[in-house]
Coordinates of N, CA and C in Angstrom, one line a residue:
X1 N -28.1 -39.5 -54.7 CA -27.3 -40.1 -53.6 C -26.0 -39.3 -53.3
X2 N -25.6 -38.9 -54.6 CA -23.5 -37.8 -54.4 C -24.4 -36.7 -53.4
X3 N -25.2 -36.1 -54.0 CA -25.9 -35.2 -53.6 C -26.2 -35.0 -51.5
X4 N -26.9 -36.3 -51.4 CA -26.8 -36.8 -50.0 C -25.9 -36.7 -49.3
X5 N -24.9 -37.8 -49.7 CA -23.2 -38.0 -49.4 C -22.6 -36.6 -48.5
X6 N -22.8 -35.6 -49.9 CA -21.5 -34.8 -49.8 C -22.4 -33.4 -48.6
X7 N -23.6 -33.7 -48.5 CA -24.4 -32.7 -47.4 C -23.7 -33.3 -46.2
X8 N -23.8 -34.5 -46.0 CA -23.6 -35.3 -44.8 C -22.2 -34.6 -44.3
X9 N -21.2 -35.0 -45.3 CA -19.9 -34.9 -45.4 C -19.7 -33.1 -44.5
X10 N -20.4 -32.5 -45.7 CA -20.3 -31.3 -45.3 C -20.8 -30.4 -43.6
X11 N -22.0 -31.3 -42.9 CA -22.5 -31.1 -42.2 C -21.6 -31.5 -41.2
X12 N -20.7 -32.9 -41.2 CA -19.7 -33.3 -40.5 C -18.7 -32.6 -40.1
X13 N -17.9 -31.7 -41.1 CA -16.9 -30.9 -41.1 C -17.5 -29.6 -40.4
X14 N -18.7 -28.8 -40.8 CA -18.9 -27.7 -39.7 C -19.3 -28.2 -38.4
X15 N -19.6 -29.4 -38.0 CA -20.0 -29.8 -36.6 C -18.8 -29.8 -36.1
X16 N -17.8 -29.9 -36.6 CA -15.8 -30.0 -35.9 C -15.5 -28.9 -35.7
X17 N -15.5 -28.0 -36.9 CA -15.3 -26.6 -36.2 C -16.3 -25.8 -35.4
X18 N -17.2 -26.5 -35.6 CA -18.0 -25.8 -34.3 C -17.8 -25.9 -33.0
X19 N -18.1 -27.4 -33.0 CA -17.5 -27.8 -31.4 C -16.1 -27.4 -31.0
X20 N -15.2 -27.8 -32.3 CA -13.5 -27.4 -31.8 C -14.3 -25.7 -31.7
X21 N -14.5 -25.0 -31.6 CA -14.3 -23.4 -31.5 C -15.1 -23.0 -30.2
X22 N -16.1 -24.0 -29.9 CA -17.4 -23.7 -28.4 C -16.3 -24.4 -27.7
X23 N -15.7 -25.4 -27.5 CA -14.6 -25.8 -26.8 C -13.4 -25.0 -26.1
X24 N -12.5 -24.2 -27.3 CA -12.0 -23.3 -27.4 C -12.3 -21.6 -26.6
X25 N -13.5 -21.6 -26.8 CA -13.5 -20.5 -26.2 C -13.8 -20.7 -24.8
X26 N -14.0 -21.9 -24.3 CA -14.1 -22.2 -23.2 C -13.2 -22.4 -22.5
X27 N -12.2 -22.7 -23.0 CA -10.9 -23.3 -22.4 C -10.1 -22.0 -22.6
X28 N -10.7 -21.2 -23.4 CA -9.5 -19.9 -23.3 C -9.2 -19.2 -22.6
X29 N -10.4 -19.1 -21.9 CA -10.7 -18.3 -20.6 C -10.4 -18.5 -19.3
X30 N -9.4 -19.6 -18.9 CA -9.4 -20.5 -18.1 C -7.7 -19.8 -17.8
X31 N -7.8 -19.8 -16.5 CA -6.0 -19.4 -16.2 C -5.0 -20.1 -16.8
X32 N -5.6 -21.8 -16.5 CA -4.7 -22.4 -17.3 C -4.3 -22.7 -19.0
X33 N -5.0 -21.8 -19.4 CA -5.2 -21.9 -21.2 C -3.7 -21.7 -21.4
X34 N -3.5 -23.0 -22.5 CA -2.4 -23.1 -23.6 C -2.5 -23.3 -24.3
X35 N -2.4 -22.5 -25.6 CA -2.7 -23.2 -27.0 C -2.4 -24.4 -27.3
X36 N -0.5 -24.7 -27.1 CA -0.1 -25.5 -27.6 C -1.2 -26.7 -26.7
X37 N -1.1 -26.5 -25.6 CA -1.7 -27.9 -24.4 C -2.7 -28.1 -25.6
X38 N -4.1 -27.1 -25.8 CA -5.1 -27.1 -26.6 C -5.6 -28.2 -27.4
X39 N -4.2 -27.8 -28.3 CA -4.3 -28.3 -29.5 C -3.6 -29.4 -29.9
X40 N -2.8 -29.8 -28.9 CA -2.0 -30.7 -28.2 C -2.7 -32.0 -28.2
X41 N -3.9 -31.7 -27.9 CA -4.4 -33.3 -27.7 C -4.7 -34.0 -29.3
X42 N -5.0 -35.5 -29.2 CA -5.1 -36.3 -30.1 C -6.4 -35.9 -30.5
X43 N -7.4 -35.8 -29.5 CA -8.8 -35.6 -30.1 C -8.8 -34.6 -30.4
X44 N -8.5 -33.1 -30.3 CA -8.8 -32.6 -31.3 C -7.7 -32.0 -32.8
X45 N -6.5 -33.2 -32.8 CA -5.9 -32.6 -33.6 C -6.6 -33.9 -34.7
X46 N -6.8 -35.0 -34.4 CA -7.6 -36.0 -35.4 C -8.7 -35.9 -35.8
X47 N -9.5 -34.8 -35.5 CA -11.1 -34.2 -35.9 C -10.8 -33.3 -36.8
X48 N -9.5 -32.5 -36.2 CA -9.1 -31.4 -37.2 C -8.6 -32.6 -38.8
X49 N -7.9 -33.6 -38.4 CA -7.8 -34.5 -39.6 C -8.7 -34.8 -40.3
X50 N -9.5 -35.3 -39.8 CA -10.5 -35.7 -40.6 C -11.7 -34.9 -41.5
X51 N -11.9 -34.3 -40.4 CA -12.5 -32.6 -41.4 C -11.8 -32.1 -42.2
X52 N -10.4 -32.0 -42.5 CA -9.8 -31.9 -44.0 C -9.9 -33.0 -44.5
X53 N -9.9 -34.0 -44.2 CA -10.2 -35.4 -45.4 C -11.3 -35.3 -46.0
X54 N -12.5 -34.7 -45.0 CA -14.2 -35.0 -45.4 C -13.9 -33.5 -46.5
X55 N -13.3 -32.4 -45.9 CA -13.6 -31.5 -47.0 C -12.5 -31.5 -48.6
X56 N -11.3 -32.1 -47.7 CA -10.6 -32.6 -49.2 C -11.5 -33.2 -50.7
X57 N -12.1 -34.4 -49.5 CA -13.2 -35.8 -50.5 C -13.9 -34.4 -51.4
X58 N -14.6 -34.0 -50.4 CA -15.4 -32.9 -51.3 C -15.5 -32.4 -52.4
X59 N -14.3 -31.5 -52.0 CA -13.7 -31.0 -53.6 C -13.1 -31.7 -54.7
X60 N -12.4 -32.3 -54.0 CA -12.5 -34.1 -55.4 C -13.7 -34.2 -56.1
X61 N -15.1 -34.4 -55.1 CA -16.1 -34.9 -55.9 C -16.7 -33.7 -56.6
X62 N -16.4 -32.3 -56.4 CA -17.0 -31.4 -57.1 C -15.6 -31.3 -58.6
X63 N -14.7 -31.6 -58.5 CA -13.8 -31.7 -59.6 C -13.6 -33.3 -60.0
X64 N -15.0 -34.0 -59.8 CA -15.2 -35.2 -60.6 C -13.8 -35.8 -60.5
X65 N -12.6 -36.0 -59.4 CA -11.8 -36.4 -59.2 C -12.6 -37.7 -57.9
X66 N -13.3 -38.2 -57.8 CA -13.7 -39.4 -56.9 C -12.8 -40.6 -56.6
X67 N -12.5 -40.6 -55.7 CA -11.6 -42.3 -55.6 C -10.1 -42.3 -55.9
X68 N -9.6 -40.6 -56.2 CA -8.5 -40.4 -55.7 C -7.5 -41.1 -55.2
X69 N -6.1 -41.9 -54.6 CA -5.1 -42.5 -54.1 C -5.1 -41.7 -53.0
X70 N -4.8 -40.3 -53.0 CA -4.4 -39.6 -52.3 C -5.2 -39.2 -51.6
X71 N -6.3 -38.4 -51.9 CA -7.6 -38.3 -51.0 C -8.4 -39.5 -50.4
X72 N -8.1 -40.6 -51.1 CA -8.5 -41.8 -50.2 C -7.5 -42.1 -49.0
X73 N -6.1 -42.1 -49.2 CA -5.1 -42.3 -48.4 C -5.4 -41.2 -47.1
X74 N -5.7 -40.3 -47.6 CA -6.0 -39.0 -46.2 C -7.3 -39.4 -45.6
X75 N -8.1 -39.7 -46.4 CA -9.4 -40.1 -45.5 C -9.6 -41.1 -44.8
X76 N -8.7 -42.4 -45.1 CA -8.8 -43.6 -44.8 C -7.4 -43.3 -43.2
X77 N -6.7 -42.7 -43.6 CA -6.0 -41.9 -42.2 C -6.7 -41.4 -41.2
X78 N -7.6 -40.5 -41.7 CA -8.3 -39.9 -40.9 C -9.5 -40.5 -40.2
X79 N -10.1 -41.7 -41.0 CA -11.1 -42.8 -40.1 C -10.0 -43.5 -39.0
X80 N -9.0 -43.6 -39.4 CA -8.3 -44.2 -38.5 C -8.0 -43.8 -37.0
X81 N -7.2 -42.7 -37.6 CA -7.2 -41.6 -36.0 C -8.5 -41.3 -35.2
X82 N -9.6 -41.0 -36.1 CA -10.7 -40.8 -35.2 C -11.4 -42.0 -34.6
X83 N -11.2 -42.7 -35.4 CA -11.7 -44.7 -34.3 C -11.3 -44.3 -33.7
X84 N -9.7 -44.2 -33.5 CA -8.7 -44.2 -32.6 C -9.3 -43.1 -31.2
X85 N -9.7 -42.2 -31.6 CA -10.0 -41.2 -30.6 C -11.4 -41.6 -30.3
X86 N -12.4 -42.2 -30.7 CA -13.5 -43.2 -30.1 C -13.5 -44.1 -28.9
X87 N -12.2 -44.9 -29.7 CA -12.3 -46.0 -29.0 C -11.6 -46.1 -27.3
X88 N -10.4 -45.1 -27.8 CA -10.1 -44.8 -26.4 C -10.6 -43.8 -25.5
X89 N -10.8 -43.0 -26.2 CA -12.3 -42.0 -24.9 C -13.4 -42.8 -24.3
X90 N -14.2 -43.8 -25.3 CA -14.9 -44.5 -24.3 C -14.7 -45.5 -23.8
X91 N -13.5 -46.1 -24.0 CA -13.1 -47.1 -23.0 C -11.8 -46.9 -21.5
X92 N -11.1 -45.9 -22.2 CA -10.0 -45.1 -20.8 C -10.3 -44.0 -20.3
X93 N -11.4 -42.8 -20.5 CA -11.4 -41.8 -20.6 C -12.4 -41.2 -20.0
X94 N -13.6 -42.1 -20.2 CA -14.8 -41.3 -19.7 C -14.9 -41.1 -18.3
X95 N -14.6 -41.3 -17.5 CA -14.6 -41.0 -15.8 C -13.2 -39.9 -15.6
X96 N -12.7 -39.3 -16.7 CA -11.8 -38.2 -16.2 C -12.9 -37.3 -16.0
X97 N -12.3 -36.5 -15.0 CA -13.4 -34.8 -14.8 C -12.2 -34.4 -15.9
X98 N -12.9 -33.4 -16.4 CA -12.3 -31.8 -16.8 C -13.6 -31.0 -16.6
X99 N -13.2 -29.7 -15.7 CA -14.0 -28.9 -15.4 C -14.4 -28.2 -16.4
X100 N -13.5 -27.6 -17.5 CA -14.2 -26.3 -18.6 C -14.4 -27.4 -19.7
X101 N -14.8 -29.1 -19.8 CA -15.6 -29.3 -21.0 C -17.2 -29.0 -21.1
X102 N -16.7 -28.8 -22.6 CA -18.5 -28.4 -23.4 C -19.3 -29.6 -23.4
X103 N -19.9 -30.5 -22.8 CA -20.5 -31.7 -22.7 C -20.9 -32.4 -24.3
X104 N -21.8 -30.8 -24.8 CA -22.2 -31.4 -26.4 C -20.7 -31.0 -27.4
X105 N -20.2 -31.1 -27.1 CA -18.9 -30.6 -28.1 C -18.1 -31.9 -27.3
X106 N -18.1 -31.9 -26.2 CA -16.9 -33.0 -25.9 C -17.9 -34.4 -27.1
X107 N -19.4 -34.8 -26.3 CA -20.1 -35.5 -27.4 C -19.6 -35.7 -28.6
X108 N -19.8 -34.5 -29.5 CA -19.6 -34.2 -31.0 C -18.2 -34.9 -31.4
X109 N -17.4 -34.5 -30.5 CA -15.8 -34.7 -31.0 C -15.3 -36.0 -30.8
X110 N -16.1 -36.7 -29.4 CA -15.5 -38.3 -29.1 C -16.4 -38.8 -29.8
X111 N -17.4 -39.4 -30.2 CA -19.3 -40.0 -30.3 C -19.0 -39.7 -31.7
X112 N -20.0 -38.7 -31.9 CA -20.5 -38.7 -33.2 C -19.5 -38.8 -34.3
X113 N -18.5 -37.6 -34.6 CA -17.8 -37.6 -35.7 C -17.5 -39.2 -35.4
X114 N -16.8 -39.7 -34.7 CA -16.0 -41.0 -34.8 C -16.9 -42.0 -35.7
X115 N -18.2 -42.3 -35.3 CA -18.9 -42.9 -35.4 C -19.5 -42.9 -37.1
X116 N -19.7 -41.6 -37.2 CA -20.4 -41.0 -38.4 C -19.0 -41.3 -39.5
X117 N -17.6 -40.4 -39.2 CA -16.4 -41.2 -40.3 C -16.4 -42.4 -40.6
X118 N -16.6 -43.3 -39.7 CA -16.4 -45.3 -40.0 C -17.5 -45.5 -40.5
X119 N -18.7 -44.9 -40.7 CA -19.9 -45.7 -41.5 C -19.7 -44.9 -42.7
X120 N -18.9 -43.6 -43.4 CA -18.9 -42.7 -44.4 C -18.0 -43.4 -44.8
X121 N -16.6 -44.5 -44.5 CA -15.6 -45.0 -44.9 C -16.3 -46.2 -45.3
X122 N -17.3 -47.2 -44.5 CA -17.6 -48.3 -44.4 C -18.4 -48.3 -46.1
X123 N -19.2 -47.4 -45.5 CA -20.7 -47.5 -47.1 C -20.1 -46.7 -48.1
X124 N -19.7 -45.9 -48.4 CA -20.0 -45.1 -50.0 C -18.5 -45.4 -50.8
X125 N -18.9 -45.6 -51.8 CA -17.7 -46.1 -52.4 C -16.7 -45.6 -53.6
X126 N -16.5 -44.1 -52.9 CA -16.2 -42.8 -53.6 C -14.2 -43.2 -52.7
X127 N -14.0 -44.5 -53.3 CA -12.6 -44.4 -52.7 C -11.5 -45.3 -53.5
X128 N -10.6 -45.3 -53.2 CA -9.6 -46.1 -54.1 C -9.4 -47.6 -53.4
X129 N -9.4 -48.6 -53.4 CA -8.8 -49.8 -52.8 C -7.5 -49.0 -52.1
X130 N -7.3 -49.3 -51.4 CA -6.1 -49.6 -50.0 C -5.1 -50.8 -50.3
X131 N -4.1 -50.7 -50.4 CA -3.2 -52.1 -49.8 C -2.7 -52.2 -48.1
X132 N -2.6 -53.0 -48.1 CA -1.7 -53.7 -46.6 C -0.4 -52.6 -46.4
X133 N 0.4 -52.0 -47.0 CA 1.8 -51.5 -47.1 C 1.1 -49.8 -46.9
X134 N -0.4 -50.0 -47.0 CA -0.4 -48.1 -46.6 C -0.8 -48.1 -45.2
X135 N -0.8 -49.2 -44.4 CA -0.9 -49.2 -42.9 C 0.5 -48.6 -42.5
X136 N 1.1 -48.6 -42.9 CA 2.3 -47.7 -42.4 C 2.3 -46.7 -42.5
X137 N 1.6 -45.7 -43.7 CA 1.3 -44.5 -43.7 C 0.5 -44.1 -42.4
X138 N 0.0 -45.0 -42.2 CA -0.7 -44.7 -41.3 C -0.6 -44.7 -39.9
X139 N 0.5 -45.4 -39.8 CA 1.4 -45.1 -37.9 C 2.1 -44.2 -38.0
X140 N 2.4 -43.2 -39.2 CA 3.2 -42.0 -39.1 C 3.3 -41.1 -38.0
X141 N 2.3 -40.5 -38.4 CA 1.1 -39.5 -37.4 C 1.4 -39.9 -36.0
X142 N 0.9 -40.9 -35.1 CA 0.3 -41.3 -34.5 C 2.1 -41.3 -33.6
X143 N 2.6 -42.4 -34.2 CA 4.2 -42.2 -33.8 C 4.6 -40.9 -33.3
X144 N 4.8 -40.0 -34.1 CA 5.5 -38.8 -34.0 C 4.4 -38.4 -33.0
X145 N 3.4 -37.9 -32.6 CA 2.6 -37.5 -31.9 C 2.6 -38.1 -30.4
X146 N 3.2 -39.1 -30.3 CA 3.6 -39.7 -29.0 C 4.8 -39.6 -28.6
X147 N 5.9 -39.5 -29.5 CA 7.3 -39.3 -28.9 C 7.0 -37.7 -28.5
X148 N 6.4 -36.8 -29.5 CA 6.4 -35.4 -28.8 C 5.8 -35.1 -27.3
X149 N 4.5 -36.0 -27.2 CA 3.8 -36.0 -26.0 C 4.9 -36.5 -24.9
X150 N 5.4 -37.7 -25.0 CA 6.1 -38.1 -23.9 C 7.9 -37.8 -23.2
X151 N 8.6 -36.5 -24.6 CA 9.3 -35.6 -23.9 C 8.8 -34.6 -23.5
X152 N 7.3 -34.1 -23.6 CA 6.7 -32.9 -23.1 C 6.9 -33.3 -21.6
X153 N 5.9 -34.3 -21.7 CA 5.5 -35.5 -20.1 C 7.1 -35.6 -19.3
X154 N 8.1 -35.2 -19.6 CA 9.4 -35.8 -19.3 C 10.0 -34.5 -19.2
X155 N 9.9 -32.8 -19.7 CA 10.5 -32.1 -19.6 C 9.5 -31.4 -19.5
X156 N 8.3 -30.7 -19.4 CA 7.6 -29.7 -18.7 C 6.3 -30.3 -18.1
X157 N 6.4 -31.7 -18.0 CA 5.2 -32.3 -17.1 C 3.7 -32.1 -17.7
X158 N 3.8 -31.8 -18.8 CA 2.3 -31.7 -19.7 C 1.8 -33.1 -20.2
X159 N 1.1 -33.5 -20.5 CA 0.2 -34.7 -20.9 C -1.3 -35.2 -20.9
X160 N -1.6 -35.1 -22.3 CA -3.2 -34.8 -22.1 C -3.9 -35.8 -21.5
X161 N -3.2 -37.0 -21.4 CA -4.6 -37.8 -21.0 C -3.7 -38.9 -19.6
X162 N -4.0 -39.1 -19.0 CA -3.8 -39.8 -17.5 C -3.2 -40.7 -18.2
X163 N -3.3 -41.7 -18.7 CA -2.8 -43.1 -19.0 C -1.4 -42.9 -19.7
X164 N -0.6 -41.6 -20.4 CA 0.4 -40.9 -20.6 C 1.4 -40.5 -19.3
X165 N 1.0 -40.1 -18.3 CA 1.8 -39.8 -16.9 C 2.3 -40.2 -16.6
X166 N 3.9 -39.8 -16.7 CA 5.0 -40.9 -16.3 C 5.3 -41.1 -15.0
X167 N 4.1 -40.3 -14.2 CA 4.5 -40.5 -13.1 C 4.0 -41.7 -12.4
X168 N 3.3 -42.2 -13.3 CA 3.0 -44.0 -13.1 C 3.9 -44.8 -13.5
X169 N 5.3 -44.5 -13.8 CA 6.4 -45.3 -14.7 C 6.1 -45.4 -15.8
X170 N 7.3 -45.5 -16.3 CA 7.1 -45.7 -17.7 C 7.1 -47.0 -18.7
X171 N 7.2 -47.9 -17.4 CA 6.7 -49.3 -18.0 C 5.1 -49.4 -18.3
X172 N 4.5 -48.8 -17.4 CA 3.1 -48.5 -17.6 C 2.7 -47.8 -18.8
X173 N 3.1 -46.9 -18.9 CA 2.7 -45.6 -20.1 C 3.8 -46.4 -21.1
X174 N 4.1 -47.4 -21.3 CA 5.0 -47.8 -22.6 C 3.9 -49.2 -22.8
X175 N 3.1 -49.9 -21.7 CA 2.5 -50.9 -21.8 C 0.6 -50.0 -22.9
X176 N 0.7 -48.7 -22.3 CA -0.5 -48.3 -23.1 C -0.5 -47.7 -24.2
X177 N 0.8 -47.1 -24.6 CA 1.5 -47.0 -25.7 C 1.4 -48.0 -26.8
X178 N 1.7 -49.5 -26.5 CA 1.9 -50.8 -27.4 C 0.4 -50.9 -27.7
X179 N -0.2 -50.5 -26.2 CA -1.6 -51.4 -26.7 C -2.7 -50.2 -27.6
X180 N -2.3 -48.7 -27.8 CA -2.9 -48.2 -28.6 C -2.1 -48.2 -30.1
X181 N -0.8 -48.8 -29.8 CA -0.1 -48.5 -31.5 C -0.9 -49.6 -31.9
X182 N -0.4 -50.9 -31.6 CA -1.5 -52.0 -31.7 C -2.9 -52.3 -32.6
X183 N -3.3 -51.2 -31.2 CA -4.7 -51.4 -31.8 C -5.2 -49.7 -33.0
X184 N -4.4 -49.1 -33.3 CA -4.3 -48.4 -34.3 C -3.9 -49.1 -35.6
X185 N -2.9 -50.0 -35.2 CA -2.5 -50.8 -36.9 C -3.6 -51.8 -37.2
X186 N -4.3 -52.2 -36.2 CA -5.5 -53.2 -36.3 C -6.5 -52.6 -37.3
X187 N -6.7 -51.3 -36.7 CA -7.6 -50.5 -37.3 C -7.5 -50.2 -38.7
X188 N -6.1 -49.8 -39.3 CA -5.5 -49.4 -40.2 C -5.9 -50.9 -41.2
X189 N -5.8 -51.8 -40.7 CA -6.0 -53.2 -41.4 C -7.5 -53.6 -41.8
X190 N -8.1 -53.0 -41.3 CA -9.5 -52.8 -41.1 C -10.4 -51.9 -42.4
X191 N -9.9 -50.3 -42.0 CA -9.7 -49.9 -43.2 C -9.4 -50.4 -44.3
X192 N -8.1 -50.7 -44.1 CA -7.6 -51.1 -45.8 C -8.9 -52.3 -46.5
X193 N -9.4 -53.0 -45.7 CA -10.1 -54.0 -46.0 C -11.1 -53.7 -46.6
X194 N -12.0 -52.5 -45.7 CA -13.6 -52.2 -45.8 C -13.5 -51.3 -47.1
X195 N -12.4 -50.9 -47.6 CA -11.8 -49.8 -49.0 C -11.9 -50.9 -50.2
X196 N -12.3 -52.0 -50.2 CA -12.7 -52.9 -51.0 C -14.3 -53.0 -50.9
X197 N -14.7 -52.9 -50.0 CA -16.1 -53.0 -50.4 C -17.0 -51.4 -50.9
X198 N -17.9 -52.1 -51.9 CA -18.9 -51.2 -52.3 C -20.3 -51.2 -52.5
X199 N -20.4 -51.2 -50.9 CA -21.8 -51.0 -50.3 C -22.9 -50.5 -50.7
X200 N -22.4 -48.8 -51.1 CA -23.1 -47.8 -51.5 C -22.6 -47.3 -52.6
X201 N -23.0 -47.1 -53.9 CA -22.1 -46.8 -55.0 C -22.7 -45.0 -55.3
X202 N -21.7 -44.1 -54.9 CA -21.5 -42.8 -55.1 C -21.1 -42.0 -56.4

């Protein structure tokens, strides 16, 4: 079953850099290419998260370190942010056009990873229990990643996703703000919970 696990795991993390890189070269070539814009977004800076958590886990389990604090605390971060980038791409996001997306890579990066991290967090039990008090570790990220977005949005008019644009006011983009910090710490609570169960014993 470790044996299973850590292919899956492994197979997860080259599907991120794949798609983040078929993505990339796509968008590179584009007049408008900016790295920072790039890499700027949430979705692919929380894939990039989580693929170091799956390959952190990894190396834990190859140095018989399993169930870690720390490598649990990063991976249980990293289910987080990627729900997060799930749940809002298919519920605010799918009817944006972007002309230079990779369809199976945009797939890979909203869809599957999201999906595939919460059931690798849900079932195998290669993790440390969680408390309530590491949901804060867990709005760190997410925080700072929004105040930078919204003086970009405010002094060079950059902002990766519509529902950000201050040019809808900023009571608006402060009302979608609450309702993803929100539903981020929801998530975070969630986690912490399902880090008690052991579903699948690794």
């Amino acid at each position: 079953m470790r044996t299973l696990v850590n292919s899956l795991r492994l197979i997860a993390v080259i599907a991120v850099v794949v798609a983040i890189v078929a993505q990339w070269l796509v968008s590179s070539k584009t007049d408008a290419y900016n790295p920072w814009n790039f890499f700027g977004y949430f979705t692919i800076q929380s894939n990039v998260i989580i693929a170091v958590a799956l390959a952190v886990t990894l190396v834990a389990s190859a140095r018989r370190k399993r169930g870690d604090l720390r490598v649990s605390l990063l991976r249980g971060a990293g289910t987080v942010y990627i729900a997060t980038t799930g749940i809002v791409y298919n519920t605010l996001l799918t009817n944006v056009d972007v002309s230079t997306n990779v369809q199976w890579s945009n797939d890979v990066l909203h869809k599957v990873i999201p999906v595939y991290a919460v059931l690798d967090w849900l079932l195998f039990s290669d993790r440390s229990k969680l408390l309530l008090r590491h949901v804060w570790w867990f709005l760190i990220y997410p925080a700072v990643w929004t105040i930078v977005i919204l003086i970009r949005g405010a002094t060079d008019g950059w902002v990766p996703y519509p529902f950000l644009d201050p040019a809808q006011g900023y009571g608006v983009v402060a009302i979608y703000c609450v309702g993803v910090g929100v539903s981020i710490g929801l998530l975070g609570v969630l986690v912490v919970g399902m880090s008690r169960l052991r579903l699948v014993k690794v």
